[in-house]
CSV table of C-alpha atoms in Angstrom, one decimal:
chain,number,residue,atom,x,y,z
A,1,MET,CA,128.6,192.1,269.8
A,2,LYS,CA,125.5,193.9,268.7
A,3,VAL,CA,126.9,194.1,265.1
A,4,GLU,CA,127.6,190.4,265.1
A,5,PHE,CA,124.0,189.7,266.2
A,6,VAL,CA,122.6,191.9,263.4
A,7,ASP,CA,124.9,190.1,260.9
A,8,SER,CA,123.7,186.7,262.1
A,9,GLN,CA,120.1,187.7,261.4
A,10,ARG,CA,120.7,189.8,258.3
A,11,LYS,CA,120.3,187.0,255.7
A,12,GLU,CA,117.0,185.9,257.1
A,13,HIS,CA,115.3,189.2,258.0
A,14,GLY,CA,117.4,192.0,256.6
A,15,VAL,CA,119.3,194.7,258.5
A,16,GLN,CA,116.6,197.4,258.8
A,17,PRO,CA,113.9,195.1,260.3
A,18,VAL,CA,116.4,193.7,262.8
A,19,LEU,CA,117.4,197.2,263.8
A,20,ARG,CA,113.8,198.2,264.2
A,21,ALA,CA,113.1,195.1,266.3
A,22,LEU,CA,115.9,196.1,268.6
A,23,GLU,CA,114.6,199.6,269.2
A,24,GLY,CA,113.8,200.2,272.9
A,25,THR,CA,115.8,197.2,274.1
A,26,PRO,CA,119.2,197.1,275.6
A,27,GLY,CA,120.4,195.7,272.3
A,28,GLU,CA,119.4,198.8,270.4
A,29,ILE,CA,121.9,200.0,267.8
A,30,ALA,CA,121.6,203.0,265.5
A,31,PRO,CA,121.8,202.2,261.8
A,32,SER,CA,124.7,204.6,261.3
A,33,THR,CA,126.6,202.9,264.1
A,34,TYR,CA,126.0,199.5,262.5
A,35,TYR,CA,127.1,200.5,259.0
A,36,ALA,CA,130.2,202.4,260.4
A,37,ALA,CA,131.2,199.3,262.3
A,38,ARG,CA,130.9,197.1,259.2
A,39,THR,CA,133.1,199.4,257.1
A,40,ARG,CA,135.7,200.1,259.8
A,41,PRO,CA,139.0,198.2,259.4
A,42,GLU,CA,140.1,195.9,262.2
A,43,SER,CA,142.0,197.6,265.0
A,44,ALA,CA,145.6,196.8,265.8
A,45,ARG,CA,144.4,195.5,269.2
A,46,ALA,CA,141.8,193.2,267.6
A,47,ALA,CA,144.4,191.9,265.1
A,48,SER,CA,147.0,191.2,267.8
A,49,ASP,CA,144.3,189.5,270.0
A,50,ARG,CA,143.3,187.3,267.0
A,51,VAL,CA,146.9,186.2,266.4
A,52,LEU,CA,147.4,185.6,270.2
A,53,ALA,CA,144.2,183.5,270.4
A,54,GLU,CA,145.4,181.3,267.5
A,55,LYS,CA,148.7,180.7,269.3
A,56,ILE,CA,147.0,179.9,272.6
A,57,GLU,CA,144.7,177.4,270.8
A,58,ARG,CA,147.7,175.8,269.1
A,59,VAL,CA,149.6,175.4,272.4
A,60,HIS,CA,146.4,174.0,274.1
A,61,GLU,CA,146.0,171.4,271.4
A,62,ASP,CA,149.7,170.5,271.5
A,63,ASN,CA,149.2,169.9,275.3
A,64,TYR,CA,146.5,167.3,274.6
A,65,SER,CA,143.8,169.9,275.0
A,66,VAL,CA,144.2,170.0,278.8
A,67,TYR,CA,145.1,172.8,281.2
A,68,GLY,CA,147.7,172.3,283.9
A,69,ALA,CA,149.5,169.2,285.0
């Protein structure tokens, strides 16, 4: 989640300024951690969760976007 936040601000502010602004806050993230997370391939669990979420969304839409009877 922290990596996604930095990514959302990267274009406007740059990575290093955002990481410096987060220092001393609960959202603090080390630069090496950020860059490692960006280059790491998607885990098998994340891939299966993504596929499952797509199936759940499709079933929900097929059921008129309602839950239950």
